[in-house]
Structures are given as C-alpha cells and as structure tokens.
C-alpha cells in the first residue's frame, strides 16, 4: 500500500517554517489504518516483547494496537505533570521547542524487553529521551518503531546503536 497517500502536508504548523506531517487521514481510513499496523508489526517480527511504550500524544494511536497484537503490555510516556504516581523525568529538544517526558517508576521491570513506538521520528529527541527513561528503569529497548521518519532531521543518527524502523521516509 502507498501509505504516503494518507499523510497530509501542512505548511507552517505548529510554527512558521515547519512542514507538518498529518497522519489523521491514515487513521481515518480503515484499510490503511489496519495495513499500517500490520507493517509495523512485521518490523517487530518474532522478537519477544514484554512492553510497548508509546509517547504522548501520537504514540498513543498505534502503541496500544501493537501491544495487543504482541500480547504485550502498554506503557505511556507522558509530558510533564500528567502522570499521577511515582515517576522519573527527562528533558529533551524537539524540532520546535523543548519538552520533558515522564514515565511511572514501576512501569518497566528490570530486563523487560521494550518496543518504543511513535508516529514521527524527527530530530530523535523524544525517542532518545524515551530510551533513556526505559534504560534508567532497567528495560532493554529492542526496537524503535515509527510510522514515518523525517530523514533530513537525522533522528536515526541520534538513535545510533538502536534498531530503528519506519514505514515511510521523507
Ligand atoms: O523526533 P523529535 O524531534 O523528538 O519529534 C518527534 C515528536 O514530535 C511529535 O510530538 P509533539 O511533541 O509534537 O507532541 P504531540 O504528539 O502531543 O502532538 C511526534 O509525535 C513525536 O513525539
Ligand atoms: N514535521 C513534523 N510533522 C509531524 N510531527 C512532527 N513531530 C516533529 N516534527 C514533526
């Protein structure tokens, strides 16, 4: 399937100069939504996975879908101040700004095998911060899994040493 047909380009959102990749048309089309989940799962193959970690907000679209298919748990990584229980934090750079991510301290057990999922890999700051949170809790990141990668922003090089897969590359 030509998944790029379902990604809309929005210029100057959320800030002047940013070319935003909008995946909502992909989510709305039942066949494309399902086919994309199957492709994301194909990247993971037979890997043993205990937990899928999805990053707020757009990692919450497919993260739970992948977790259910893998018979794994789902753990949200959230922006600062949203998680109610004991947590750890990490601050990182975005294509447009900075942010702080948090994860519940009891969300990952030592040795858990973790797939992280997000919609977009841009600079890689979000994904790298997430890997660091998981590793701080003793988890093992087996794959970083994305719908799309903005290759010019070189996020994959920030994730050097990790397995990185994306369905679409721009
Ligand atoms: O590779 P990076 O440069 O870190 O950028 C990628 C991140 O940016 C977007 O999230 P955003 O912070 O816009 O929040 P949202 O998902 O709540 O829209 C996207 O969903 C990724 O999480
Ligand atoms: N250009 C972009 N489009 C959509 N999501 C993003 N996250 C970071 N950069 C993005």
PDB file of C-alpha atoms and ligand atoms in Angstrom:
ATOM      1  CA  UNK A   1       0.000   0.000   0.000  1.00  0.00           C
ATOM      2  CA  UNK A   2       1.164   3.528  -0.731  1.00  0.00           C
ATOM      3  CA  UNK A   3       0.906   4.847   2.828  1.00  0.00           C
ATOM      4  CA  UNK A   4       2.178   8.286   1.859  1.00  0.00           C
ATOM      5  CA  UNK A   5      -1.155   8.866   0.104  1.00  0.00           C
ATOM      6  CA  UNK A   6      -2.693   9.060   3.572  1.00  0.00           C
ATOM      7  CA  UNK A   7      -0.270  11.599   5.037  1.00  0.00           C
ATOM      8  CA  UNK A   8      -1.206  15.257   4.638  1.00  0.00           C
ATOM      9  CA  UNK A   9       1.407  18.016   4.450  1.00  0.00           C
ATOM     10  CA  UNK A  10       0.578  21.145   6.414  1.00  0.00           C
ATOM     11  CA  UNK A  11       2.951  24.046   5.932  1.00  0.00           C
ATOM     12  CA  UNK A  12       3.917  26.318   8.853  1.00  0.00           C
ATOM     13  CA  UNK A  13       2.299  24.237  11.592  1.00  0.00           C
ATOM     14  CA  UNK A  14       2.613  24.452  14.553  1.00  0.00           C
ATOM     15  CA  UNK A  15       5.186  27.166  13.838  1.00  0.00           C
ATOM     16  CA  UNK A  16       6.390  29.144  10.840  1.00  0.00           C
ATOM     17  CA  UNK A  17       8.867  27.071   8.816  1.00  0.00           C
ATOM     18  CA  UNK A  18       7.723  23.628  10.000  1.00  0.00           C
ATOM     19  CA  UNK A  19       6.334  21.224   7.394  1.00  0.00           C
ATOM     20  CA  UNK A  20       3.919  19.176   9.480  1.00  0.00           C
ATOM     21  CA  UNK A  21       3.106  15.561   8.540  1.00  0.00           C
ATOM     22  CA  UNK A  22      -0.506  14.914   9.485  1.00  0.00           C
ATOM     23  CA  UNK A  23      -1.326  11.212   9.842  1.00  0.00           C
ATOM     24  CA  UNK A  24      -5.014  11.656  10.685  1.00  0.00           C
ATOM     25  CA  UNK A  25      -6.139  10.650   7.134  1.00  0.00           C
ATOM     26  CA  UNK A  26      -4.288   7.343   7.627  1.00  0.00           C
ATOM     27  CA  UNK A  27      -6.051   6.743  10.933  1.00  0.00           C
ATOM     28  CA  UNK A  28      -9.434   7.513   9.413  1.00  0.00           C
ATOM     29  CA  UNK A  29      -9.168   5.034   6.548  1.00  0.00           C
ATOM     30  CA  UNK A  30      -9.958   1.554   7.943  1.00  0.00           C
ATOM     31  CA  UNK A  31      -7.893  -0.363   5.364  1.00  0.00           C
ATOM     32  CA  UNK A  32      -4.875   1.938   5.651  1.00  0.00           C
ATOM     33  CA  UNK A  33      -5.095   2.049   9.447  1.00  0.00           C
ATOM     34  CA  UNK A  34      -5.040  -1.751   9.616  1.00  0.00           C
ATOM     35  CA  UNK A  35      -2.410  -2.248   6.906  1.00  0.00           C
ATOM     36  CA  UNK A  36      -0.058   0.180   8.655  1.00  0.00           C
ATOM     37  CA  UNK A  37      -0.413  -1.719  11.938  1.00  0.00           C
ATOM     38  CA  UNK A  38       0.421  -4.957  10.127  1.00  0.00           C
ATOM     39  CA  UNK A  39       3.546  -3.400   8.621  1.00  0.00           C
ATOM     40  CA  UNK A  40       4.645  -2.012  11.986  1.00  0.00           C
ATOM     41  CA  UNK A  41       4.216  -5.497  13.455  1.00  0.00           C
ATOM     42  CA  UNK A  42       6.200  -7.019  10.603  1.00  0.00           C
ATOM     43  CA  UNK A  43       9.186  -4.880  11.681  1.00  0.00           C
ATOM     44  CA  UNK A  44       8.977  -6.485  15.130  1.00  0.00           C
ATOM     45  CA  UNK A  45       8.670  -9.999  13.698  1.00  0.00           C
ATOM     46  CA  UNK A  46       9.279 -12.761  16.236  1.00  0.00           C
ATOM     47  CA  UNK A  47      11.048 -10.607  18.818  1.00  0.00           C
ATOM     48  CA  UNK A  48       9.966 -11.348  22.371  1.00  0.00           C
ATOM     49  CA  UNK A  49       8.376  -8.125  23.617  1.00  0.00           C
ATOM     50  CA  UNK A  50       7.125  -7.535  27.151  1.00  0.00           C
ATOM     51  CA  UNK A  51       6.081  -3.903  26.809  1.00  0.00           C
ATOM     52  CA  UNK A  52       5.261  -1.397  24.089  1.00  0.00           C
ATOM     53  CA  UNK A  53       5.987   2.160  25.176  1.00  0.00           C
ATOM     54  CA  UNK A  54       4.117   4.916  23.325  1.00  0.00           C
ATOM     55  CA  UNK A  55       4.953   8.585  23.605  1.00  0.00           C
ATOM     56  CA  UNK A  56       2.284  11.225  24.214  1.00  0.00           C
ATOM     57  CA  UNK A  57       0.289  12.058  22.240  1.00  0.00           C
ATOM     58  CA  UNK A  58       0.576  10.498  18.848  1.00  0.00           C
ATOM     59  CA  UNK A  59       2.383   7.398  20.064  1.00  0.00           C
ATOM     60  CA  UNK A  60      -0.931   6.518  21.701  1.00  0.00           C
ATOM     61  CA  UNK A  61      -2.642   5.833  18.362  1.00  0.00           C
ATOM     62  CA  UNK A  62      -0.725   2.709  17.383  1.00  0.00           C
ATOM     63  CA  UNK A  63       1.128   1.866  20.595  1.00  0.00           C
ATOM     64  CA  UNK A  64      -1.810   0.039  22.228  1.00  0.00           C
ATOM     65  CA  UNK A  65      -2.721  -1.601  18.892  1.00  0.00           C
ATOM     66  CA  UNK A  66       0.782  -3.074  18.661  1.00  0.00           C
ATOM     67  CA  UNK A  67       0.774  -4.107  22.321  1.00  0.00           C
ATOM     68  CA  UNK A  68      -2.490  -6.029  21.956  1.00  0.00           C
ATOM     69  CA  UNK A  69      -1.251  -7.835  18.845  1.00  0.00           C
ATOM     70  CA  UNK A  70       2.027  -8.748  20.561  1.00  0.00           C
ATOM     71  CA  UNK A  71       0.343  -9.852  23.774  1.00  0.00           C
ATOM     72  CA  UNK A  72       2.498  -7.243  25.496  1.00  0.00           C
ATOM     73  CA  UNK A  73       1.634  -4.515  27.965  1.00  0.00           C
ATOM     74  CA  UNK A  74       1.309  -0.870  27.010  1.00  0.00           C
ATOM     75  CA  UNK A  75       3.093   1.865  28.942  1.00  0.00           C
ATOM     76  CA  UNK A  76       2.523   5.574  28.245  1.00  0.00           C
ATOM     77  CA  UNK A  77       5.386   8.036  28.358  1.00  0.00           C
ATOM     78  CA  UNK A  78       3.750  11.368  29.097  1.00  0.00           C
ATOM     79  CA  UNK A  79       4.563  15.043  29.075  1.00  0.00           C
ATOM     80  CA  UNK A  80       5.394  16.662  32.378  1.00  0.00           C
ATOM     81  CA  UNK A  81       2.782  16.742  35.114  1.00  0.00           C
ATOM     82  CA  UNK A  82       0.331  14.211  33.666  1.00  0.00           C
ATOM     83  CA  UNK A  83       1.284  11.010  35.449  1.00  0.00           C
ATOM     84  CA  UNK A  84      -0.195  10.555  38.920  1.00  0.00           C
ATOM     85  CA  UNK A  85       2.214   8.110  40.593  1.00  0.00           C
ATOM     86  CA  UNK A  86       5.976   7.995  41.357  1.00  0.00           C
ATOM     87  CA  UNK A  87       7.826   8.824  38.160  1.00  0.00           C
ATOM     88  CA  UNK A  88      11.150   9.691  36.588  1.00  0.00           C
ATOM     89  CA  UNK A  89      11.709  12.554  34.120  1.00  0.00           C
ATOM     90  CA  UNK A  90      13.933  13.505  31.197  1.00  0.00           C
ATOM     91  CA  UNK A  91      14.131  16.849  29.340  1.00  0.00           C
ATOM     92  CA  UNK A  92      14.871  16.846  25.592  1.00  0.00           C
ATOM     93  CA  UNK A  93      14.892  19.022  22.447  1.00  0.00           C
ATOM     94  CA  UNK A  94      12.129  18.970  19.814  1.00  0.00           C
ATOM     95  CA  UNK A  95      12.158  20.144  16.201  1.00  0.00           C
ATOM     96  CA  UNK A  96      10.144  23.024  17.638  1.00  0.00           C
ATOM     97  CA  UNK A  97      10.985  23.665  21.292  1.00  0.00           C
ATOM     98  CA  UNK A  98      11.860  21.569  24.337  1.00  0.00           C
ATOM     99  CA  UNK A  99       9.823  19.228  26.447  1.00  0.00           C
ATOM    100  CA  UNK A 100      10.020  16.956  29.447  1.00  0.00           C
ATOM    101  CA  UNK A 101       8.862  13.353  29.346  1.00  0.00           C
ATOM    102  CA  UNK A 102       7.937  11.201  32.303  1.00  0.00           C
ATOM    103  CA  UNK A 103       7.301   7.517  32.968  1.00  0.00           C
ATOM    104  CA  UNK A 104       5.977   5.792  36.050  1.00  0.00           C
ATOM    105  CA  UNK A 105       8.875   4.368  38.028  1.00  0.00           C
ATOM    106  CA  UNK A 106       7.145   0.984  38.340  1.00  0.00           C
ATOM    107  CA  UNK A 107       6.101   0.771  34.670  1.00  0.00           C
ATOM    108  CA  UNK A 108       9.155  -1.189  33.494  1.00  0.00           C
ATOM    109  CA  UNK A 109      10.688  -4.188  35.261  1.00  0.00           C
ATOM    110  CA  UNK A 110      14.395  -4.937  35.106  1.00  0.00           C
ATOM    111  CA  UNK A 111      15.074  -6.909  31.941  1.00  0.00           C
ATOM    112  CA  UNK A 112      11.765  -6.059  30.262  1.00  0.00           C
ATOM    113  CA  UNK A 113      12.088  -6.143  26.502  1.00  0.00           C
ATOM    114  CA  UNK A 114      10.588  -2.934  25.156  1.00  0.00           C
ATOM    115  CA  UNK A 115       9.488  -1.657  21.753  1.00  0.00           C
ATOM    116  CA  UNK A 116       9.031   2.088  21.636  1.00  0.00           C
ATOM    117  CA  UNK A 117       6.501   3.438  19.164  1.00  0.00           C
ATOM    118  CA  UNK A 118       5.746   6.955  17.964  1.00  0.00           C
ATOM    119  CA  UNK A 119       4.174   8.403  14.834  1.00  0.00           C
ATOM    120  CA  UNK A 120       7.094  10.596  13.757  1.00  0.00           C
ATOM    121  CA  UNK A 121      10.873  10.402  14.132  1.00  0.00           C
ATOM    122  CA  UNK A 122      12.113  13.962  13.576  1.00  0.00           C
ATOM    123  CA  UNK A 123      15.225  15.096  15.489  1.00  0.00           C
ATOM    124  CA  UNK A 124      15.081  11.936  17.605  1.00  0.00           C
ATOM    125  CA  UNK A 125      14.993  13.871  20.887  1.00  0.00           C
ATOM    126  CA  UNK A 126      11.715  12.339  22.007  1.00  0.00           C
ATOM    127  CA  UNK A 127      12.755   8.802  21.152  1.00  0.00           C
ATOM    128  CA  UNK A 128      16.208   9.155  22.700  1.00  0.00           C
ATOM    129  CA  UNK A 129      14.732  10.562  25.905  1.00  0.00           C
ATOM    130  CA  UNK A 130      12.271   7.662  25.975  1.00  0.00           C
ATOM    131  CA  UNK A 131      15.060   5.106  25.531  1.00  0.00           C
ATOM    132  CA  UNK A 132      16.919   6.746  28.397  1.00  0.00           C
ATOM    133  CA  UNK A 133      13.867   6.592  30.654  1.00  0.00           C
ATOM    134  CA  UNK A 134      13.364   2.901  29.856  1.00  0.00           C
ATOM    135  CA  UNK A 135      17.012   2.065  30.426  1.00  0.00           C
ATOM    136  CA  UNK A 136      17.069   4.027  33.696  1.00  0.00           C
ATOM    137  CA  UNK A 137      14.387   1.598  34.897  1.00  0.00           C
ATOM    138  CA  UNK A 138      16.367  -1.455  33.712  1.00  0.00           C
ATOM    139  CA  UNK A 139      14.450  -2.124  30.481  1.00  0.00           C
ATOM    140  CA  UNK A 140      16.022  -3.224  27.204  1.00  0.00           C
ATOM    141  CA  UNK A 141      14.972  -1.330  24.069  1.00  0.00           C
ATOM    142  CA  UNK A 142      14.658  -3.931  21.320  1.00  0.00           C
ATOM    143  CA  UNK A 143      13.318  -1.597  18.647  1.00  0.00           C
ATOM    144  CA  UNK A 144      12.314   1.982  17.958  1.00  0.00           C
ATOM    145  CA  UNK A 145       9.279   1.771  15.680  1.00  0.00           C
ATOM    146  CA  UNK A 146       7.771   4.735  13.789  1.00  0.00           C
ATOM    147  CA  UNK A 147       5.158   5.442  11.180  1.00  0.00           C
ATOM    148  CA  UNK A 148       7.355   7.984   9.494  1.00  0.00           C
ATOM    149  CA  UNK A 149      10.833   9.393   9.587  1.00  0.00           C
ATOM    150  CA  UNK A 150      11.922  12.877   8.539  1.00  0.00           C
ATOM    151  CA  UNK A 151      15.350  11.817   7.332  1.00  0.00           C
ATOM    152  CA  UNK A 152      16.723  15.339   6.874  1.00  0.00           C
ATOM    153  CA  UNK A 153      16.475  15.864  10.645  1.00  0.00           C
ATOM    154  CA  UNK A 154      18.773  12.857  11.202  1.00  0.00           C
ATOM    155  CA  UNK A 155      16.869  11.367  14.124  1.00  0.00           C
ATOM    156  CA  UNK A 156      18.150   7.883  13.321  1.00  0.00           C
ATOM    157  CA  UNK A 157      21.724   9.021  13.972  1.00  0.00           C
ATOM    158  CA  UNK A 158      20.664  10.196  17.447  1.00  0.00           C
ATOM    159  CA  UNK A 159      19.417   6.633  17.951  1.00  0.00           C
ATOM    160  CA  UNK A 160      22.738   5.104  16.936  1.00  0.00           C
ATOM    161  CA  UNK A 161      23.009   1.616  18.433  1.00  0.00           C
ATOM    162  CA  UNK A 162      19.247   1.026  18.477  1.00  0.00           C
ATOM    163  CA  UNK A 163      17.213  -0.833  15.869  1.00  0.00           C
ATOM    164  CA  UNK A 164      15.141   1.843  14.081  1.00  0.00           C
ATOM    165  CA  UNK A 165      12.268   1.048  11.717  1.00  0.00           C
ATOM    166  CA  UNK A 166       9.875   3.394   9.962  1.00  0.00           C
ATOM    167  CA  UNK A 167       7.122   2.738   7.472  1.00  0.00           C
ATOM    168  CA  UNK A 168       7.613   5.948   5.486  1.00  0.00           C
ATOM    169  CA  UNK A 169      10.687   8.043   4.887  1.00  0.00           C
ATOM    170  CA  UNK A 170      10.694  11.664   3.770  1.00  0.00           C
TER     171      UNK A 170
HETATM  172  O1  LIG B   1      11.984  13.381  16.941  1.00  0.00           O
HETATM  173  P1  LIG B   1      11.516  14.616  17.654  1.00  0.00           P
HETATM  174  O2  LIG B   1      12.163  15.860  17.129  1.00  0.00           O
HETATM  175  O3  LIG B   1      11.641  14.500  19.129  1.00  0.00           O
HETATM  176  O4  LIG B   1       9.970  14.825  17.316  1.00  0.00           O
HETATM  177  C1  LIG B   1       9.039  13.785  17.284  1.00  0.00           C
HETATM  178  C2  LIG B   1       7.942  14.012  18.268  1.00  0.00           C
HETATM  179  O5  LIG B   1       7.239  15.212  17.962  1.00  0.00           O
HETATM  180  C3  LIG B   1       5.852  14.935  17.876  1.00  0.00           C
HETATM  181  O6  LIG B   1       5.222  15.098  19.094  1.00  0.00           O
HETATM  182  P2  LIG B   1       4.827  16.511  19.702  1.00  0.00           P
HETATM  183  O7  LIG B   1       5.858  16.890  20.710  1.00  0.00           O
HETATM  184  O8  LIG B   1       4.569  17.469  18.587  1.00  0.00           O
HETATM  185  O9  LIG B   1       3.531  16.215  20.529  1.00  0.00           O
HETATM  186  P3  LIG B   1       2.114  15.532  20.218  1.00  0.00           P
HETATM  187  O10 LIG B   1       2.381  14.080  19.888  1.00  0.00           O
HETATM  188  O11 LIG B   1       1.414  15.684  21.512  1.00  0.00           O
HETATM  189  O12 LIG B   1       1.466  16.243  19.074  1.00  0.00           O
HETATM  190  C4  LIG B   1       5.800  13.487  17.443  1.00  0.00           C
HETATM  191  O13 LIG B   1       4.543  12.891  17.719  1.00  0.00           O
HETATM  192  C5  LIG B   1       6.933  12.891  18.208  1.00  0.00           C
HETATM  193  O14 LIG B   1       6.560  12.515  19.525  1.00  0.00           O
HETATM  194  N1  LIG B   2       7.332  17.911  10.960  1.00  0.00           N
HETATM  195  C1  LIG B   2       6.612  17.189  11.814  1.00  0.00           C
HETATM  196  N2  LIG B   2       5.396  16.702  11.460  1.00  0.00           N
HETATM  197  C2  LIG B   2       4.676  15.975  12.336  1.00  0.00           C
HETATM  198  N3  LIG B   2       5.099  15.667  13.547  1.00  0.00           N
HETATM  199  C3  LIG B   2       6.287  16.121  13.934  1.00  0.00           C
HETATM  200  N4  LIG B   2       6.975  15.963  15.080  1.00  0.00           N
HETATM  201  C4  LIG B   2       8.135  16.631  14.966  1.00  0.00           C
HETATM  202  N5  LIG B   2       8.244  17.191  13.767  1.00  0.00           N
HETATM  203  C5  LIG B   2       7.096  16.887  13.098  1.00  0.00           C
END
